[in-house]
Coordinates of C-alpha atoms in Angstrom, one line a residue:
Chain A
M1 CA -15.1 26.1 37.3
T2 CA -17.3 25.4 34.3
S3 CA -20.9 26.5 34.0
A4 CA -23.7 24.0 34.1
L5 CA -24.1 24.5 30.4
S6 CA -20.5 23.7 29.5
A7 CA -20.5 20.7 31.8
Q8 CA -23.4 19.3 29.8
R9 CA -22.1 20.0 26.4
S10 CA -19.0 19.3 24.4
L11 CA -17.2 22.2 22.7
G12 CA -17.8 20.4 19.4
D13 CA -21.5 20.2 19.7
Y14 CA -22.6 23.7 18.7
Q15 CA -24.2 24.5 15.3
A16 CA -22.3 27.8 14.8
Y17 CA -18.9 29.1 16.0
L18 CA -18.5 32.9 16.2
F19 CA -15.0 34.3 16.3
D20 CA -13.6 37.5 17.5
V21 CA -10.5 38.5 15.4
D22 CA -7.7 40.4 17.2
G23 CA -6.2 38.2 19.9
T24 CA -8.4 35.2 18.9
L25 CA -7.6 34.5 15.2
I26 CA -4.7 36.9 14.6
Y27 CA -1.9 38.5 16.6
P28 CA -1.0 41.9 15.3
G29 CA 0.2 41.1 11.8
R30 CA 0.0 37.3 11.7
P31 CA -2.4 34.4 12.3
I32 CA -2.4 32.7 15.7
E33 CA -0.9 29.2 15.6
G34 CA -3.5 26.6 14.7
A35 CA -6.3 29.2 14.1
I36 CA -6.6 28.6 10.4
E37 CA -6.6 24.8 11.0
A38 CA -9.4 25.3 13.5
V39 CA -11.6 27.2 11.1
L40 CA -10.9 24.6 8.4
A41 CA -11.8 21.8 10.7
L42 CA -15.1 23.5 11.7
K43 CA -16.0 23.9 8.0
R44 CA -15.1 20.2 7.4
A45 CA -17.4 19.3 10.3
S46 CA -20.2 21.3 8.5
K47 CA -20.3 23.9 11.3
R48 CA -21.3 27.5 10.5
T49 CA -18.4 29.9 11.2
L50 CA -18.8 33.6 11.5
I51 CA -16.4 36.4 12.2
V52 CA -17.9 38.9 14.7
T53 CA -15.6 41.8 15.3
N54 CA -15.8 45.3 16.8
N55 CA -13.5 46.6 14.0
S56 CA -14.8 50.0 13.1
T57 CA -12.7 50.8 10.0
L58 CA -13.1 48.0 7.5
S59 CA -16.1 47.2 5.4
R60 CA -17.3 43.6 5.4
A61 CA -15.5 42.9 2.2
G62 CA -12.4 44.6 3.6
M63 CA -12.4 42.4 6.7
A64 CA -12.9 39.2 4.6
A65 CA -10.0 40.2 2.3
K66 CA -7.8 41.0 5.3
L67 CA -8.5 37.5 6.9
R68 CA -8.0 35.8 3.5
S69 CA -4.6 37.5 3.2
F70 CA -3.6 35.7 6.4
G71 CA -4.9 32.4 5.0
F72 CA -8.3 32.1 6.6
P73 CA -11.0 30.6 4.4
I74 CA -13.4 33.5 5.0
Q75 CA -15.9 35.0 2.6
E76 CA -17.7 38.3 2.9
S77 CA -20.9 36.4 3.9
D78 CA -18.9 34.9 6.9
V79 CA -18.3 38.4 8.4
G80 CA -20.4 40.3 10.9
T81 CA -18.8 43.6 12.0
A82 CA -19.8 46.5 14.2
V83 CA -19.6 48.6 11.1
V84 CA -22.2 46.5 9.3
A85 CA -24.3 46.2 12.5
T86 CA -24.2 50.0 12.8
A87 CA -25.5 50.5 9.3
V88 CA -28.2 47.9 9.7
F89 CA -29.3 49.4 13.1
I90 CA -29.7 52.9 11.7
A91 CA -31.4 51.7 8.4
Q92 CA -33.9 49.7 10.5
E93 CA -34.5 52.6 12.9
C94 CA -34.8 55.3 10.2
P95 CA -34.5 54.1 6.6
G96 CA -32.7 56.6 4.3
A97 CA -31.5 58.7 7.2
R98 CA -28.9 61.5 6.8
V99 CA -25.7 60.6 8.6
Q100 CA -22.6 62.5 9.5
V101 CA -19.6 60.2 10.0
L102 CA -16.5 60.6 12.1
G103 CA -14.9 57.4 10.9
S104 CA -13.3 55.5 8.1
Q105 CA -14.1 55.0 4.4
G106 CA -15.1 51.4 5.2
L107 CA -17.7 52.7 7.6
R108 CA -19.0 55.3 5.1
D109 CA -19.2 52.5 2.4
E110 CA -21.3 50.2 4.6
L111 CA -23.6 53.1 5.6
R112 CA -24.2 54.0 2.0
R113 CA -24.8 50.3 1.1
A114 CA -27.5 50.2 3.7
G115 CA -29.3 53.0 1.9
L116 CA -28.3 55.8 4.2
E117 CA -27.3 59.3 3.0
V118 CA -23.8 60.1 4.2
R119 CA -23.3 63.9 4.4
D120 CA -20.0 65.7 4.7
D121 CA -21.2 69.2 3.7
G122 CA -22.4 70.5 7.1
A123 CA -26.0 70.0 6.1
P124 CA -28.4 68.9 9.0
V125 CA -28.2 65.2 9.8
D126 CA -30.3 62.7 11.7
Y127 CA -27.4 60.7 13.0
L128 CA -23.8 61.2 14.0
V129 CA -21.8 57.9 13.7
V130 CA -18.5 57.8 15.4
G131 CA -15.8 55.1 14.9
C132 CA -12.1 55.1 14.6
D133 CA -11.0 57.6 11.9
P134 CA -7.5 57.1 10.6
E135 CA -7.9 60.1 8.3
V136 CA -9.1 62.4 11.0
T137 CA -8.8 66.2 10.5
Y138 CA -9.8 69.2 12.5
E139 CA -12.5 70.0 10.0
R140 CA -14.0 66.5 10.4
L141 CA -13.9 66.8 14.1
A142 CA -15.6 70.2 13.9
R143 CA -18.4 68.9 11.6
A144 CA -19.0 66.0 14.0
M145 CA -19.0 68.3 17.0
R146 CA -21.6 70.6 15.3
A147 CA -23.8 67.6 14.4
A148 CA -23.7 66.5 18.1
L149 CA -24.5 70.0 19.3
A150 CA -27.4 70.3 16.8
G151 CA -28.9 67.2 18.4
A152 CA -28.2 64.4 15.9
R153 CA -28.7 60.9 17.4
F154 CA -25.2 59.9 18.5
I155 CA -24.2 56.3 17.6
A156 CA -20.8 54.8 18.6
V157 CA -19.6 51.9 16.5
N158 CA -17.8 50.6 19.6
Q159 CA -15.9 52.0 22.6
D160 CA -12.6 50.0 22.2
R161 CA -9.7 52.0 23.5
L162 CA -6.7 50.3 21.8
I163 CA -6.0 48.8 18.4
Y164 CA -3.0 46.5 18.4
D165 CA -0.7 46.7 15.4
P166 CA 2.8 45.3 14.6
Q167 CA 3.9 49.0 14.7
G168 CA 2.5 49.6 18.2
S169 CA -0.8 50.5 19.8
Y170 CA -3.1 52.9 18.1
P171 CA -6.3 54.7 19.4
G172 CA -9.6 53.0 18.7
S173 CA -13.1 54.4 18.6
A174 CA -13.0 55.3 22.3
M175 CA -10.7 58.2 21.5
F176 CA -13.1 59.7 18.9
V177 CA -16.1 59.1 21.2
G178 CA -14.1 60.8 23.9
A179 CA -13.4 63.8 21.7
I180 CA -17.1 64.3 21.0
R181 CA -17.9 63.9 24.7
G182 CA -15.2 66.4 25.6
A183 CA -16.4 69.0 23.1
T184 CA -20.1 68.7 23.8
G185 CA -20.7 66.8 27.1
R186 CA -22.8 64.3 25.2
E187 CA -22.5 60.5 25.7
P188 CA -23.4 58.1 22.8
D189 CA -27.1 57.4 22.6
V190 CA -26.3 53.9 21.3
V191 CA -23.1 51.7 21.3
I192 CA -23.2 49.0 18.7
G193 CA -20.1 46.9 19.3
K194 CA -19.2 44.5 22.1
P195 CA -19.8 44.5 25.1
S196 CA -23.2 45.9 23.9
S197 CA -25.5 43.1 22.9
L198 CA -26.6 44.8 19.6
L199 CA -23.9 43.3 17.4
L200 CA -24.6 39.7 18.6
Q201 CA -28.3 40.3 18.3
E202 CA -28.0 41.2 14.7
V203 CA -25.7 38.2 14.1
L204 CA -28.2 35.9 15.5
V205 CA -30.9 37.2 13.1
L206 CA -28.4 36.7 10.3
L207 CA -27.7 33.1 11.4
G208 CA -31.3 32.3 12.1
L209 CA -30.2 30.3 15.2
P210 CA -31.0 30.6 18.9
A211 CA -28.1 31.9 21.0
S212 CA -27.8 28.5 22.8
E213 CA -26.8 26.8 19.4
C214 CA -23.9 29.2 19.0
L215 CA -20.5 29.4 20.7
F216 CA -18.8 32.7 20.9
I217 CA -15.0 32.6 21.0
G218 CA -12.9 35.6 22.0
D219 CA -10.0 36.8 24.1
S220 CA -11.6 39.6 26.2
L221 CA -13.6 39.2 29.4
T222 CA -14.8 42.8 29.2
T223 CA -16.0 42.8 25.5
D224 CA -16.4 39.2 24.2
V225 CA -17.6 37.4 27.3
L226 CA -19.8 40.3 28.4
A227 CA -21.4 40.5 25.0
A228 CA -22.1 36.8 24.8
R229 CA -23.6 36.9 28.4
A230 CA -25.8 39.7 27.3
V231 CA -27.5 37.6 24.7
G232 CA -27.3 34.3 26.6
M233 CA -24.7 32.8 24.3
P234 CA -22.2 30.2 25.6
C235 CA -18.6 31.6 25.3
L236 CA -15.1 30.3 25.1
L237 CA -12.2 32.4 26.3
V238 CA -8.8 32.0 24.6
M239 CA -5.6 33.2 26.3
T240 CA -3.8 34.4 23.2
G241 CA -5.0 38.0 23.5
V242 CA -5.6 40.6 26.2
T243 CA -6.5 38.3 29.1
D244 CA -3.9 36.5 31.2
H245 CA -4.6 33.8 33.8
A246 CA -4.2 36.1 36.8
T247 CA -6.8 38.5 35.3
L248 CA -9.1 35.6 34.6
R249 CA -8.9 34.3 38.2
A250 CA -9.6 37.7 39.7
S251 CA -12.5 38.5 37.4
D252 CA -16.2 38.5 38.3
V253 CA -16.9 37.7 34.7
Q254 CA -16.3 34.1 33.8
P255 CA -16.5 32.3 30.5
D256 CA -18.2 28.8 30.0
Y257 CA -15.0 27.4 28.6
V258 CA -11.3 28.3 28.5
L259 CA -8.6 27.1 26.0
E260 CA -5.0 28.3 25.7
S261 CA -5.6 28.9 22.0
V262 CA -8.3 28.5 19.4
G263 CA -6.1 25.9 17.8
E264 CA -7.0 23.4 20.6
L265 CA -10.6 23.5 19.4
V266 CA -9.8 20.9 16.8
E267 CA -9.5 18.2 19.4
Y268 CA -13.2 18.7 20.3
L269 CA -14.4 18.2 16.8
E270 CA -13.7 14.5 17.0
P271 CA -15.3 12.3 19.7
A272 CA -13.5 13.5 22.8
P273 CA -13.9 13.8 26.6
L274 CA -15.8 16.6 28.2
P275 CA -13.8 19.8 27.9
R276 CA -11.9 21.0 30.9
R277 CA -10.4 24.4 31.5
S278 CA -6.7 24.1 30.8
G279 CA -3.7 26.2 31.7
H280 CA -4.2 26.3 35.5
Chain B
M1 CA -26.3 94.0 43.6
T2 CA -22.6 95.1 43.8
S3 CA -20.2 93.5 46.2
A4 CA -18.8 95.4 49.2
L5 CA -15.6 95.8 47.2
S6 CA -17.1 97.4 44.2
A7 CA -19.3 99.6 46.3
Q8 CA -16.2 101.1 47.8
R9 CA -14.2 101.5 44.7
S10 CA -14.6 103.1 41.3
L11 CA -14.1 101.1 38.2
G12 CA -11.4 103.6 37.2
D13 CA -9.3 103.2 40.4
Y14 CA -7.4 100.0 39.7
Q15 CA -3.7 100.0 38.7
A16 CA -4.0 97.2 36.1
Y17 CA -6.8 96.1 33.8
L18 CA -6.7 92.5 32.6
F19 CA -8.7 91.6 29.5
D20 CA -10.2 88.4 28.2
V21 CA -10.2 88.5 24.4
D22 CA -13.1 86.6 22.7
G23 CA -16.5 88.1 23.7
T24 CA -14.7 90.9 25.6
L25 CA -12.5 92.7 23.1
I26 CA -13.5 91.0 19.9
Y27 CA -16.5 89.3 18.4
P28 CA -15.6 86.5 16.0
G29 CA -13.7 88.4 13.3
R30 CA -14.0 92.0 14.4
P31 CA -13.5 94.3 17.4
I32 CA -16.3 95.0 19.9
E33 CA -17.6 98.5 19.6
G34 CA -15.7 100.9 21.9
A35 CA -13.1 98.3 22.9
I36 CA -10.2 99.8 21.1
E37 CA -11.1 103.2 22.6
A38 CA -11.3 101.7 26.1
V39 CA -7.8 100.2 25.9
L40 CA -6.5 103.5 24.5
A41 CA -8.1 105.5 27.3
L42 CA -6.6 103.2 29.9
K43 CA -3.2 103.7 28.4
R44 CA -3.7 107.5 28.4
A45 CA -4.6 107.2 32.1
S46 CA -1.3 105.4 32.7
K47 CA -3.0 102.1 33.6
R48 CA -1.3 98.8 33.0
T49 CA -3.3 96.8 30.5
L50 CA -2.8 93.1 29.9
I51 CA -4.4 90.5 27.7
V52 CA -5.2 87.3 29.6
T53 CA -6.5 84.6 27.3
N54 CA -7.2 80.9 27.4
N55 CA -6.2 80.7 23.7
S56 CA -4.2 77.5 23.2
T57 CA -3.0 77.9 19.6
L58 CA -1.3 81.2 19.3
S59 CA 2.1 82.2 20.7
R60 CA 2.4 85.5 22.6
A61 CA 3.7 87.2 19.5
G62 CA 0.9 85.7 17.4
M63 CA -1.8 86.9 19.8
A64 CA -0.4 90.4 19.9
A65 CA -0.2 90.5 16.1
K66 CA -3.8 89.3 15.9
L67 CA -5.0 92.0 18.2
R68 CA -3.0 94.7 16.4
S69 CA -4.5 93.5 13.1
F70 CA -7.9 94.5 14.6
G71 CA -6.5 97.9 15.7
F72 CA -5.7 97.3 19.4
P73 CA -2.5 99.0 20.7
I74 CA -1.1 95.7 22.1
Q75 CA 2.5 94.6 22.2
E76 CA 3.9 91.1 22.9
S77 CA 4.7 92.2 26.4
D78 CA 1.0 93.1 27.0
V79 CA -0.1 89.5 26.5
G80 CA -0.4 86.6 29.0
T81 CA -1.9 83.4 27.4
A82 CA -2.6 79.9 28.7
V83 CA 0.1 78.8 26.1
V84 CA 2.8 80.9 27.8
A85 CA 1.6 80.0 31.3
T86 CA 1.8 76.3 30.3
A87 CA 5.4 76.7 29.1
V88 CA 6.4 78.7 32.3
F89 CA 4.6 76.2 34.6
I90 CA 6.5 73.2 33.1
A91 CA 9.8 75.0 32.9
Q92 CA 9.5 75.9 36.6
E93 CA 8.5 72.4 37.6
C94 CA 11.1 70.6 35.5
P95 CA 13.6 72.8 33.6
G96 CA 14.5 71.3 30.2
A97 CA 11.8 68.6 30.4
R98 CA 11.0 66.5 27.4
V99 CA 7.5 67.3 26.2
Q100 CA 5.1 65.6 23.8
V101 CA 2.5 68.0 22.3
L102 CA -1.0 67.5 21.0
G103 CA -1.5 71.1 20.0
S104 CA -0.5 73.9 17.6
Q105 CA 2.7 75.3 16.3
G106 CA 2.3 78.4 18.5
L107 CA 2.2 76.1 21.6
R108 CA 5.3 74.2 20.4
D109 CA 7.1 77.5 19.8
E110 CA 6.4 78.8 23.3
L111 CA 7.4 75.5 24.9
R112 CA 10.7 75.6 23.1
R113 CA 11.2 79.2 24.0
A114 CA 10.9 78.2 27.7
G115 CA 13.8 75.8 27.2
L116 CA 11.7 72.6 27.0
E117 CA 12.5 69.8 24.6
V118 CA 9.6 69.2 22.3
R119 CA 9.7 65.6 21.0
D120 CA 7.7 64.2 18.1
D121 CA 9.6 61.0 17.5
G122 CA 7.9 58.7 20.0
A123 CA 10.8 59.0 22.4
P124 CA 9.9 58.8 26.1
V125 CA 8.7 62.2 27.5
D126 CA 8.2 63.7 30.9
Y127 CA 5.1 65.7 30.0
L128 CA 2.1 65.5 27.6
V129 CA 0.7 68.9 26.8
V130 CA -2.7 69.0 25.2
G131 CA -4.3 72.1 23.6
C132 CA -6.4 72.7 20.5
D133 CA -4.6 71.1 17.5
P134 CA -5.8 72.5 14.1
E135 CA -3.4 70.3 12.3
V136 CA -4.4 67.1 14.2
T137 CA -3.7 63.7 12.5
Y138 CA -4.3 60.2 13.6
E139 CA -0.5 59.7 14.1
R140 CA -0.4 62.7 16.4
L141 CA -3.3 61.4 18.4
A142 CA -1.6 58.0 18.6
R143 CA 1.7 59.5 19.9
A144 CA -0.2 61.5 22.5
M145 CA -2.1 58.5 23.6
R146 CA 1.1 56.4 24.0
A147 CA 2.7 59.2 26.1
A148 CA -0.3 59.3 28.4
L149 CA -0.3 55.5 28.7
A150 CA 3.4 55.5 29.4
G151 CA 2.7 57.8 32.4
A152 CA 3.8 61.3 31.2
R153 CA 2.5 64.1 33.4
F154 CA -0.7 65.3 31.6
I155 CA -1.1 69.1 31.3
A156 CA -4.2 70.6 29.6
V157 CA -3.7 74.2 28.3
N158 CA -7.3 74.8 29.0
Q159 CA -10.7 72.9 28.9
D160 CA -12.6 75.3 26.6
R161 CA -15.2 73.5 24.6
L162 CA -15.9 76.0 21.8
I163 CA -13.9 78.4 19.7
Y164 CA -16.1 81.0 18.0
D165 CA -15.1 82.0 14.5
P166 CA -16.9 84.0 11.7
Q167 CA -17.2 80.6 9.9
G168 CA -18.9 78.9 12.8
S169 CA -18.0 77.2 16.0
Y170 CA -14.9 75.0 16.2
P171 CA -13.7 72.6 18.8
G172 CA -11.4 73.9 21.5
S173 CA -8.9 72.1 23.8
A174 CA -11.7 70.2 25.6
M175 CA -12.1 68.0 22.5
F176 CA -8.5 67.0 22.5
V177 CA -8.4 66.5 26.3
G178 CA -11.6 64.4 25.8
A179 CA -9.8 62.3 23.2
I180 CA -7.0 61.4 25.5
R181 CA -9.4 60.7 28.3
G182 CA -11.5 58.5 26.1
A183 CA -8.5 56.5 24.8
T184 CA -6.7 56.1 28.2
G185 CA -9.1 56.8 31.0
R186 CA -6.7 59.5 32.3
E187 CA -7.8 63.0 33.5
P188 CA -5.4 65.9 33.1
D189 CA -3.0 66.2 36.1
V190 CA -3.0 70.0 35.7
V191 CA -5.2 72.5 33.9
I192 CA -3.5 75.9 33.2
G193 CA -6.2 78.1 31.7
K194 CA -9.2 79.7 33.3
P195 CA -11.2 78.8 35.4
S196 CA -8.0 77.3 36.9
S197 CA -6.1 79.9 39.0
L198 CA -2.7 79.1 37.5
L199 CA -2.9 81.5 34.5
L200 CA -3.8 84.5 36.7
Q201 CA -1.3 83.6 39.4
E202 CA 1.5 83.7 36.7
V203 CA 0.1 87.0 35.4
L204 CA 0.2 88.5 38.9
V205 CA 3.9 87.5 39.2
L206 CA 4.5 89.1 35.8
L207 CA 2.7 92.3 36.9
G208 CA 4.3 92.4 40.3
L209 CA 0.9 93.6 41.8
P210 CA -1.4 92.2 44.4
A211 CA -4.7 90.8 43.0
S212 CA -6.6 93.6 44.7
E213 CA -5.0 96.2 42.5
C214 CA -6.1 94.5 39.3
L215 CA -9.5 94.3 37.6
F216 CA -10.3 91.3 35.5
I217 CA -12.6 91.9 32.6
G218 CA -14.3 89.0 30.8
D219 CA -17.6 87.7 29.4
S220 CA -17.8 84.3 31.0
L221 CA -19.1 83.5 34.5
T222 CA -17.7 79.9 34.3
T223 CA -14.1 80.8 33.2
D224 CA -13.3 84.5 33.7
V225 CA -15.3 85.2 36.9
L226 CA -14.4 81.9 38.5
A227 CA -10.7 82.4 37.7
A228 CA -10.7 85.9 39.2
R229 CA -12.5 84.7 42.3
A230 CA -9.9 81.9 42.7
V231 CA -7.1 84.5 43.1
G232 CA -9.1 87.1 44.9
M233 CA -9.2 89.5 42.0
P234 CA -12.1 91.9 41.5
C235 CA -13.9 91.2 38.2
L236 CA -16.1 93.0 35.7
L237 CA -18.5 91.0 33.5
V238 CA -19.4 92.3 30.1
M239 CA -22.5 91.2 28.2
T240 CA -21.0 91.1 24.7
G241 CA -20.0 87.4 24.8
V242 CA -21.3 84.1 26.1
T243 CA -23.4 85.4 29.1
D244 CA -26.8 86.9 28.8
H245 CA -28.8 88.6 31.6
A246 CA -31.0 85.7 32.3
T247 CA -28.0 83.4 32.8
L248 CA -26.4 86.1 35.0
R249 CA -29.5 86.4 37.2
A250 CA -29.7 82.6 37.6
S251 CA -26.1 82.1 38.4
D252 CA -24.5 81.4 41.8
V253 CA -21.3 83.0 40.5
Q254 CA -21.6 86.8 40.5
P255 CA -19.1 89.4 39.4
D256 CA -18.2 92.6 41.3
Y257 CA -19.2 94.8 38.4
V258 CA -21.3 94.4 35.2
L259 CA -21.2 96.6 32.1
E260 CA -23.0 96.0 28.8
S261 CA -19.7 96.4 26.9
V262 CA -16.1 97.1 27.7
G263 CA -16.6 100.4 25.8
E264 CA -18.5 101.8 28.8
L265 CA -15.3 101.6 30.8
V266 CA -14.2 104.9 29.4
E267 CA -16.8 106.8 31.5
Y268 CA -15.2 105.6 34.7
L269 CA -11.7 106.9 33.8
E270 CA -12.8 110.5 34.4
P271 CA -14.2 111.6 37.7
A272 CA -17.5 109.8 37.9
P273 CA -20.2 108.5 40.2
L274 CA -19.9 105.1 41.8
P275 CA -20.4 102.4 39.2
R276 CA -23.7 100.7 39.1
R277 CA -24.7 97.5 37.4
S278 CA -26.4 98.5 34.2
G279 CA -28.6 96.6 31.8
H280 CA -31.2 95.4 34.3

């Protein structure tokens, strides 16, 4: 089943291609076969390419550097992350706000870059921002809890449960959001990352394009496809990550296109027949 | 309003007196006025006294040492904690079980003392035990998450949100339980501490007394009084901790007795009129 939209339009006909990272461009620790070639082919075809990731620990520069280390032709300006979107969201809502962070150095860096005042001294704050914190300590948890109890606006960078790594699975932001919820009973006031629409809304502003001119490419029905749906953006599901065919068949959430791998995208950048869902 | 039970029985007529600690015997950082004298008077009157605390970080010896440092005449054998009750519960359910701990050294010590095998190397485990972990790290959180995802039986030492300290409020076990819940979607299979009845059930076995011969003394309607109710134990609420009179009046949960402070208990250890609820 393809939607009316995808039936009318070739996979190669969009102006911009937005990529999820984990499970779409890279496996844990290495690039997915054909992914680098696909991004290169899009650039040759003068398409805009943008990385759109829920990653809550890396700054924009850090994410670009990570992808370049795998061989992807990605600059800092090609990256939109939930970290940056969080910083922009708060800076728009309350310029210069005081922020308590339960999260990584990359998150702190981007918040400061957006003109926000990151406080770690227990002073009153306007916002509590929670992402994945690989350097978590009990004192950090205590400061975050106190900020939540004192009524700071509670922003979750995302609610991803798992981060896949060559060494095994690691806890994502959901664990830290759950810690604050458990200690205070509070839910996040705002969630920035996918499946929330906020990340993609900010990316569209950055691109200056309507959603219908962009194709979102990801591996997750519950984050990528839902986020694309929420902003009316066509979406392509790849089967190299968290979704298998049985899950896809059973799901109420359906993408516009399905490919086994992002590498197959290259075929559609030359004159080609209408895309069909493969792998069934 | 006193219950039928308390109307029939003087506060001085019980065989055993079970004390909550924080807000009942000690404020953050110092003993509550008259509390040491009350425990001494009970001992002079040949009453059994027992500490019954949700504390999830100290071993039994550690809790006794802490109370002695404040001047209370408490030995290790006078202490029942959620930590010990957790160790006993698991050792009874599955002797020698392999246990992954997200919690303190005191918790690990008591689990080992009960003959359980505390594993920190990522090996498969039978149980995941979660309490407050003042030395928490991301690696510890990751190991606990993986044990929960692998299906280990999930035991929470307690679900207390806050620990009061002279330096401010700190997160209790509920934050760490919430972290596991957030990362995995799992709820604890068993909660040991108050308001669960398991801690008091074990204490009754230790005392060898029926619940009706014991008086539970605590400062919290939602943990102490509920736990006593759950095992049919008479209970005395003191107003030196988390409960104020307005909260007490509005509550569906009512204790059998109320005193402003545990120090007033001394009056009832001599021939005295029937107790009345004071402070109204």
